[in-house]
Coordinates of C-alpha atoms and ligand atoms in Angstrom, one line a residue:
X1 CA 11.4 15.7 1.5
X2 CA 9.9 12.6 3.0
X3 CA 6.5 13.0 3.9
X4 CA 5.5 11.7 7.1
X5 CA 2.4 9.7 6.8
X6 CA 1.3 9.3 10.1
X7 CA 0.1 12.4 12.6
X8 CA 2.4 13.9 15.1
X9 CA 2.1 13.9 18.6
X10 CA 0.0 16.3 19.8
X11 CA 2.0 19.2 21.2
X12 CA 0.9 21.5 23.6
X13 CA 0.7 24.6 21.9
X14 CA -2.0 24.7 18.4
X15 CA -1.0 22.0 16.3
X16 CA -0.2 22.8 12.4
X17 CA -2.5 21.2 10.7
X18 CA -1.2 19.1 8.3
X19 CA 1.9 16.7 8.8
X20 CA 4.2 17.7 6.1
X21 CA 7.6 19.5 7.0
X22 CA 7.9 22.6 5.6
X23 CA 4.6 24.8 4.3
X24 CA 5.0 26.2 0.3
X25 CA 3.7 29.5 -0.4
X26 CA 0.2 29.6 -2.1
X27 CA 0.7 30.7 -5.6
X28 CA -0.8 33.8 -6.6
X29 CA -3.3 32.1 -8.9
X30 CA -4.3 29.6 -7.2
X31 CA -7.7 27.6 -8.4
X32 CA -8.7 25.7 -5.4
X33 CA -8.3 28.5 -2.6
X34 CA -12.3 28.0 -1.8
X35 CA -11.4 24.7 -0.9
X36 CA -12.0 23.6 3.2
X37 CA -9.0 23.8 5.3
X38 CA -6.3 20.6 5.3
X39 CA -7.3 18.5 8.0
X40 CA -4.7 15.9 10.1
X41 CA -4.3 13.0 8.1
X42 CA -5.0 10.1 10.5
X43 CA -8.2 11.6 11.7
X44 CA -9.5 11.5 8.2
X45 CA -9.2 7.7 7.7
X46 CA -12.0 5.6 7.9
X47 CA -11.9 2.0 9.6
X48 CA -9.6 1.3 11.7
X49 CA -7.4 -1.5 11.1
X50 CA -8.7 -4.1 13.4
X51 CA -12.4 -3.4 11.7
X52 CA -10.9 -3.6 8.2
X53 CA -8.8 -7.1 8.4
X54 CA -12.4 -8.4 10.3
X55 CA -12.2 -10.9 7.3
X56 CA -8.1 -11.9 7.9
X57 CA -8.9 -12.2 11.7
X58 CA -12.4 -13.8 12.1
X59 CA -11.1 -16.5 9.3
X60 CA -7.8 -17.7 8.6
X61 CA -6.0 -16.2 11.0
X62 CA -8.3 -16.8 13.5
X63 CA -7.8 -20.5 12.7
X64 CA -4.3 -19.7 13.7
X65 CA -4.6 -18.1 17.1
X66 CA -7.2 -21.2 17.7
X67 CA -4.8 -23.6 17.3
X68 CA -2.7 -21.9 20.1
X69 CA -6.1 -22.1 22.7
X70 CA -6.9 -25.9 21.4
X71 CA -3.4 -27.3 22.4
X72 CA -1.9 -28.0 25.3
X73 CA 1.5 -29.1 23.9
X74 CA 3.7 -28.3 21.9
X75 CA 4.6 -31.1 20.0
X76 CA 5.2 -32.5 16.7
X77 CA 1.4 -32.7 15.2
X78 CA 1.2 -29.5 16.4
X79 CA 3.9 -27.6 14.6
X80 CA 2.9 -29.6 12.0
X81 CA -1.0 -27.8 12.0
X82 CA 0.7 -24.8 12.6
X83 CA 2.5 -24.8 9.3
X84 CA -0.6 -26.1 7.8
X85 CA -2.7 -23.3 8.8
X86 CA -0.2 -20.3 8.5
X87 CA 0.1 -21.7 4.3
X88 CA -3.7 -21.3 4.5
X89 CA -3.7 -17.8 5.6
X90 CA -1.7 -17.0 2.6
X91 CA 1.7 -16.6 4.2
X92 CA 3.2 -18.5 1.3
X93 CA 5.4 -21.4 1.7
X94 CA 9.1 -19.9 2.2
X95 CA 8.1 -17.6 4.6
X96 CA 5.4 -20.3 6.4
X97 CA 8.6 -22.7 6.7
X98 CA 11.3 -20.1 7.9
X99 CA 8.4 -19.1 10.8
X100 CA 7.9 -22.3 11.8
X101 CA 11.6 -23.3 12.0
X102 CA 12.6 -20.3 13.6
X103 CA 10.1 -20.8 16.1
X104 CA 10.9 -24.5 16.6
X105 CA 14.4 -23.8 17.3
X106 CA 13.6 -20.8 20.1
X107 CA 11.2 -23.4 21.3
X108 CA 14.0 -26.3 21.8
X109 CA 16.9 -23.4 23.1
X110 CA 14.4 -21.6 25.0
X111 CA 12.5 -24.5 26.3
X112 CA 9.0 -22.8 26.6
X113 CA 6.6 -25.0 26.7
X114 CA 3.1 -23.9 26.7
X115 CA 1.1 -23.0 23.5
X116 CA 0.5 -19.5 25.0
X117 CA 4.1 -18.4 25.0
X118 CA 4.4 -20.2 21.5
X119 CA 1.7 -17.5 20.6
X120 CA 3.5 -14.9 21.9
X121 CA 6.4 -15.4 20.0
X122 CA 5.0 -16.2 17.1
X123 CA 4.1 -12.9 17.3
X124 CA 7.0 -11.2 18.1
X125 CA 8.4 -13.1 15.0
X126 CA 6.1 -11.8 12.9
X127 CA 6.6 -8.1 13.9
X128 CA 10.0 -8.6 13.4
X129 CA 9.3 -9.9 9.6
X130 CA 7.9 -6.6 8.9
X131 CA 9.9 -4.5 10.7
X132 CA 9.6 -1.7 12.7
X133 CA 9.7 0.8 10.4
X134 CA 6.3 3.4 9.6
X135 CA 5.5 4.1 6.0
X136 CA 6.7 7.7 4.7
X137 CA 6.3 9.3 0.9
X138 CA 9.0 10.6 -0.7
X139 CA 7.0 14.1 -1.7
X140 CA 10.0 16.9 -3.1
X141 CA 8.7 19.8 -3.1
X142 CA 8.0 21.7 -5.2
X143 CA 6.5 18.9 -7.6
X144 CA 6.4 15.1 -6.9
X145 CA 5.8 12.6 -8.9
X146 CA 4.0 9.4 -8.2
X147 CA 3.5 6.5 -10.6
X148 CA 1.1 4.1 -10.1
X149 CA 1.2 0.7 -11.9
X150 CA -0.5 -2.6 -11.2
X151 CA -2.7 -5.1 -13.4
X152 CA -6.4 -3.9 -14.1
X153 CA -8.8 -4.8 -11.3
X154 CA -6.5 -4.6 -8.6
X155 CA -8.1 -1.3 -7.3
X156 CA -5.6 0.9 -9.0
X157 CA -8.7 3.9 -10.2
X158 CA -9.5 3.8 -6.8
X159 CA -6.3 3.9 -4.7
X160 CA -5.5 6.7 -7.0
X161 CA -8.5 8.7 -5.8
X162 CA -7.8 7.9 -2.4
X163 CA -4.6 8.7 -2.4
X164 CA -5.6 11.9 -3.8
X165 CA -8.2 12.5 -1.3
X166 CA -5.6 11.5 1.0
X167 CA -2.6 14.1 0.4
X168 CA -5.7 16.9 -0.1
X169 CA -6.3 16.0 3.5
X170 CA -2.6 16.6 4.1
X171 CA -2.4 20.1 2.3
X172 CA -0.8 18.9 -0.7
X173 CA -2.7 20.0 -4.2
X174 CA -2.5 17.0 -6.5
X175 CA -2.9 16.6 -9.7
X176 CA -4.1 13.2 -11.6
X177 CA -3.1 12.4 -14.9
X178 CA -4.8 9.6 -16.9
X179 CA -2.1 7.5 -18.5
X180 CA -4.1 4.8 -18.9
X181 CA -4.8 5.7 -22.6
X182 CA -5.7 2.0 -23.8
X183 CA -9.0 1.9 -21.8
X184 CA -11.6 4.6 -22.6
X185 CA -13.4 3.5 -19.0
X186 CA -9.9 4.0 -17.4
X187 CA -9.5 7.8 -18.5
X188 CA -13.5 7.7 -17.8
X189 CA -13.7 6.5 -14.0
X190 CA -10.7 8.9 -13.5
X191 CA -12.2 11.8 -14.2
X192 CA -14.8 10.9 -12.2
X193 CA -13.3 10.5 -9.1
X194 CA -11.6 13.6 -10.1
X195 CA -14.5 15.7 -9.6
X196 CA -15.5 14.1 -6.5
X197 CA -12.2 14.8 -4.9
X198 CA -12.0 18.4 -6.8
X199 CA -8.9 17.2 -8.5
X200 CA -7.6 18.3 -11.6
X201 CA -7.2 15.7 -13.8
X202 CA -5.4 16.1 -17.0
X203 CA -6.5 13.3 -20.1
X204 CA -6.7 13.0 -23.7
X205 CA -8.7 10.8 -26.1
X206 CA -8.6 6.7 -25.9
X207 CA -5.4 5.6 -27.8
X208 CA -3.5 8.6 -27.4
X209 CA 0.1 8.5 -26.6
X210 CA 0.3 7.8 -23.1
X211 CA 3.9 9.6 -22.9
X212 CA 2.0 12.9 -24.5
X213 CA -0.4 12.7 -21.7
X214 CA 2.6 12.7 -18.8
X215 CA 4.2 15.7 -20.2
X216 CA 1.0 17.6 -20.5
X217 CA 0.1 16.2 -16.9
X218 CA 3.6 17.8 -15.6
X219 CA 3.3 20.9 -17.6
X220 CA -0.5 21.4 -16.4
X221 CA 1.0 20.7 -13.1
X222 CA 3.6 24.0 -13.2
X223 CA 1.0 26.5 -14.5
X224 CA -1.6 25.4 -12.0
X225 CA -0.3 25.2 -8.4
X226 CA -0.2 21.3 -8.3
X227 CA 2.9 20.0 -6.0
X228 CA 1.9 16.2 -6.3
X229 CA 1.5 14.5 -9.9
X230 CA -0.2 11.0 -9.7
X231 CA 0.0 9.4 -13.0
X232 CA -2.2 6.4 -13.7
X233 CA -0.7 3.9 -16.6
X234 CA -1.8 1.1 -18.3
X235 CA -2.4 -2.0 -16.3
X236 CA -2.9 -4.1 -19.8
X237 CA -2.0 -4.5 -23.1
X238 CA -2.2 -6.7 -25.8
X239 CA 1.3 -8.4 -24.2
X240 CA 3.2 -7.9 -21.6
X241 CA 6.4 -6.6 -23.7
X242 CA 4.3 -4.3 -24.6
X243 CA 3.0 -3.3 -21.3
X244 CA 6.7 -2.7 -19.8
X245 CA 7.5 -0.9 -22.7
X246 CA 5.4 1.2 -22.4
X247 CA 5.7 2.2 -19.0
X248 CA 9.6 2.2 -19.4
X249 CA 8.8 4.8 -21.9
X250 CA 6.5 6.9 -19.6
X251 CA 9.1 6.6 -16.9
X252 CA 11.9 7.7 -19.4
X253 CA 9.2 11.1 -19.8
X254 CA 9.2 11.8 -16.5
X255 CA 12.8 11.4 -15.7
X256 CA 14.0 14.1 -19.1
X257 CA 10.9 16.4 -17.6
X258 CA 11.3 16.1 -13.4
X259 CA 15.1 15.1 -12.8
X260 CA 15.4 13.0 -10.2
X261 CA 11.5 11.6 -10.7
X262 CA 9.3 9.4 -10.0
X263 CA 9.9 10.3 -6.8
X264 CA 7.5 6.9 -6.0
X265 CA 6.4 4.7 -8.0
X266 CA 3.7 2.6 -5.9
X267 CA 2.7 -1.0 -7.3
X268 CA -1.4 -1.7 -6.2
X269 CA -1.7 -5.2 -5.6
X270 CA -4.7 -6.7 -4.7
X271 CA -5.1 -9.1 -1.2
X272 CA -7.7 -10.8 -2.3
X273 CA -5.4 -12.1 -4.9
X274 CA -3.0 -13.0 -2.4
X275 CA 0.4 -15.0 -3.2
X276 CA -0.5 -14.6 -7.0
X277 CA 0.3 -10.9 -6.6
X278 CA 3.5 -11.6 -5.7
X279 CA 4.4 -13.0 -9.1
X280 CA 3.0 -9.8 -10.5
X281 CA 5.2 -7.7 -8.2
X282 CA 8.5 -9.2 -9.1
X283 CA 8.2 -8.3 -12.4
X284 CA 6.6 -5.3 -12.0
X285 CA 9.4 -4.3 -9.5
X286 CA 12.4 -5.4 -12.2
X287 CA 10.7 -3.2 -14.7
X288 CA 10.3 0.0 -13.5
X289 CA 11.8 0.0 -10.2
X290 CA 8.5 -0.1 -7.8
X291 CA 9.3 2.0 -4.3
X292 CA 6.0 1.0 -2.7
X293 CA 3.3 -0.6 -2.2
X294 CA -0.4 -0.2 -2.0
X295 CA -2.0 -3.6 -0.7
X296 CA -6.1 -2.5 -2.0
X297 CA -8.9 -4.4 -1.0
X298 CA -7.4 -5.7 3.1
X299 CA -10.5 -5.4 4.1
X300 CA -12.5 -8.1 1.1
X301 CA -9.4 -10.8 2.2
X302 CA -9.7 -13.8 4.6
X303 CA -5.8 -13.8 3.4
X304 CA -3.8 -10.6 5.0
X305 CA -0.9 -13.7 5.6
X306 CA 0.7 -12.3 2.1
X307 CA 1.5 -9.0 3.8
X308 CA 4.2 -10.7 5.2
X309 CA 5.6 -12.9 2.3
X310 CA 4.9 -9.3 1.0
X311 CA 7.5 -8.3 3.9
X312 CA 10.0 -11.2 3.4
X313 CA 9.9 -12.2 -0.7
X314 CA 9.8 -8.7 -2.3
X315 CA 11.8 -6.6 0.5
X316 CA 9.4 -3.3 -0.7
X317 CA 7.5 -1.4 1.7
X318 CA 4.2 -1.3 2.0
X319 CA 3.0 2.5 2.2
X320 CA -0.7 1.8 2.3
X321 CA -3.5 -1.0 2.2
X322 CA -6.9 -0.1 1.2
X323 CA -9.7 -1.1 3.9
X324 CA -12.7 -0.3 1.7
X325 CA -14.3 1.1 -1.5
X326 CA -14.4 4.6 -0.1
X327 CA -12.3 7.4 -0.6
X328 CA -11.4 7.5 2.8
X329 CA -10.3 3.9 3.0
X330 CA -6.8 4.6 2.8
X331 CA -4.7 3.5 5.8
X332 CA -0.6 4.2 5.9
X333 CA 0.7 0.7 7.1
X334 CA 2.2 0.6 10.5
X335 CA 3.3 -2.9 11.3
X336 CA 3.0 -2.9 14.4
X337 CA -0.3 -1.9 14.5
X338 CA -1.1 -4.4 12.0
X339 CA 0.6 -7.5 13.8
X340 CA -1.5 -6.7 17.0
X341 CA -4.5 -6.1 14.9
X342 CA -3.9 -10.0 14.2
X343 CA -3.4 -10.6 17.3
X344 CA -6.6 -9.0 19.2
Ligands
GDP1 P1 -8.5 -0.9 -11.5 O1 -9.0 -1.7 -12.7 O2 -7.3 -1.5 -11.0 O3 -8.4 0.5 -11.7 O4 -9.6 -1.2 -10.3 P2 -10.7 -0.3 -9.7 O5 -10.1 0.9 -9.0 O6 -11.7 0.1 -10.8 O7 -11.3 -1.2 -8.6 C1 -11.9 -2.5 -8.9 C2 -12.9 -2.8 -7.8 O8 -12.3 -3.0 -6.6 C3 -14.0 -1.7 -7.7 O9 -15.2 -2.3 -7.5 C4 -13.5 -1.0 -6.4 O10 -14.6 -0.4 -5.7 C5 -12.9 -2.1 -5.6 N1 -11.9 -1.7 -4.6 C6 -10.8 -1.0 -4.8 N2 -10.1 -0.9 -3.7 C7 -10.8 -1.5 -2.7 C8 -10.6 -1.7 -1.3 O11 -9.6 -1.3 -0.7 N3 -11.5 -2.5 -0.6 C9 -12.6 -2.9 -1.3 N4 -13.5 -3.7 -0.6 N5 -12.9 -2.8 -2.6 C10 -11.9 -2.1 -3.3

């Protein structure tokens, strides 16, 4: 079942609450039941997306859409300043040259000639990079899977926790499991936010087998209501062989236990990072097949440009972007909403 990320329109009659497609059956023993009712996901976010790319808009892009009210032509030192500032707002340098040179050529065929309809198709280009297309979760009932991968520091702890807050919101019942076994602070900060959210969270000892931990998470899973597992893994190891190993082997775990599973498997980058991530996502995305991706710390950037190398280079989705350190800083990405966010 894909899981629809975004809230319905609002019908006439009651609305259900939550904006999955079908409702499960509470189990008979069910440990959370005192829990408060779901709630509709989009009311439960916190910034809005024009607040949390402040930092994207105020600075480097906002030396873009200045460029458009400094000029009054459009000629050659201007493209020129335009491909200069696009680079620095982290749109990277294919996609900064394929803009520019699409935009030149509907320029010379089209003929307009003022800096305000360059604007406004720069725009339009730029919507059309990232598509039209909403982000959705592929969430089976009755268990999904979601594995999270991405280098430490990125904000993968917390996106897990959001996320978790997130689908609780929704209805779902997740369940964390800490497969990050090579950093005590990793299983540590997990269970943490665990008990914040009121989230199971199933972990074993530092250096434990990681793929031990997975099968216990799934099996915990089954005999305690959960319908969503999301597993945290290892963001380092001593080498990268290593790392990819390993989470081949955790996927391999999965797959034998869940058929058909991970059902996502959701790469955090970080934006503050910008075009370096990109190198991280490639591999990251031959390895173990990445699905989405979660784009943490939007709202820290002066650089939200590499969502749309994001958009061009990798050809993944991005389901969510984080706009802030708390749990309810979670935002599914809607194009857009973020090109006119840009824009505003
Ligand atoms: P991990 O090592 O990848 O698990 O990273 P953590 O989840 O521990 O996050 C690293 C730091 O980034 C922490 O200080 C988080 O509070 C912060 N962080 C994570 N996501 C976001 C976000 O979306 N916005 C901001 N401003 N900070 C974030």
């Amino acid at each position: 079942m894909v899981f629809n990320l975004f809230r319905r329109p609002k019908p006439a009659a009651p609305a259900p609450a939550v904006p999955v497609e079908t409702e499960q059956p509470e189990p008979a023993d069910q440990p959370r039941q005192a829990q408060a009712a779901p709630q509709p996901v989009i009311e439960e976010q916190g910034k809005n997306v024009t607040q949390s790319l402040e930092r994207t808009r105020g600075g480097l892009f906002g030396a873009v859409r200045g460029l458009f009210q400094q000029r009054r032509e459009l000629d050659p030192d201007f493209w020129d300043d335009l491909e200069e500032r696009l680079l620095q707002a982290d749109l990277g340098a294919h996609t900064t040259a394929d803009l520019v040179d699409a935009l030149r050529e509907r320029h010379q065929r089209r003929r307009f000639g003022s800096p305000d309809e360059a604007e406004v198709a720069l725009r339009e280009q730029l919507v059309e990079l990232l598509g039209s297309e909403r982000a959705t979760l592929n969430l089976p009932e009755p268990l999904a899977i979601l594995l999270i991968v991405g280098v430490n520091g990125v904000g993968k702890t917390t996106s897990i926790a959001k996320l978790s807050h997130f689908l609780t919101a929704a209805g779902r019942k997740p369940l964390l499991v800490a497969g990050d076994t090579f950093r005590a602070a990793a299983i540590d900060q997990l269970r943490i936010w665990g008990e914040r959210t009121r989230t199971p969270v199933v972990a074993q000892g530092p250096g434990s087998d990681p793929g031990a931990v997975v099968f216990d998470g799934i099996q915990a899973a089954r005999t305690r209501g959960a319908d969503v597992v999301i597993i945290d893994t290892a963001g380092r190891l001593h080498t990268k062989t290593n790392l990819m190993e390993e989470l081949r082997k955790v996927r391999r775990i999965i797959e034998r236990q869940v058929p058909g599973a991970p059902h996502e498997t959701l790469l955090v980058l970080d934006a503050v990072t910008g075009q370096n991530g990109l190198m991280q996502a490639k591999s990251f995305a031959e390895i173990v097949g990445v699905t989405g991706l979660i784009l943490a710390k939007l709202d820290s950037s002066a650089k939200g440009g590499v969502v749309f190398s994001i958009a061009q280079e990798l050809k993944l989705p991005i389901t969510f972007i984080g706009t802030g350190e708390q749990l309810q800083d979670l935002a599914p990405f809607d194009p857009e909403e973020f090109a006119a966010a840009l824009f505003e």
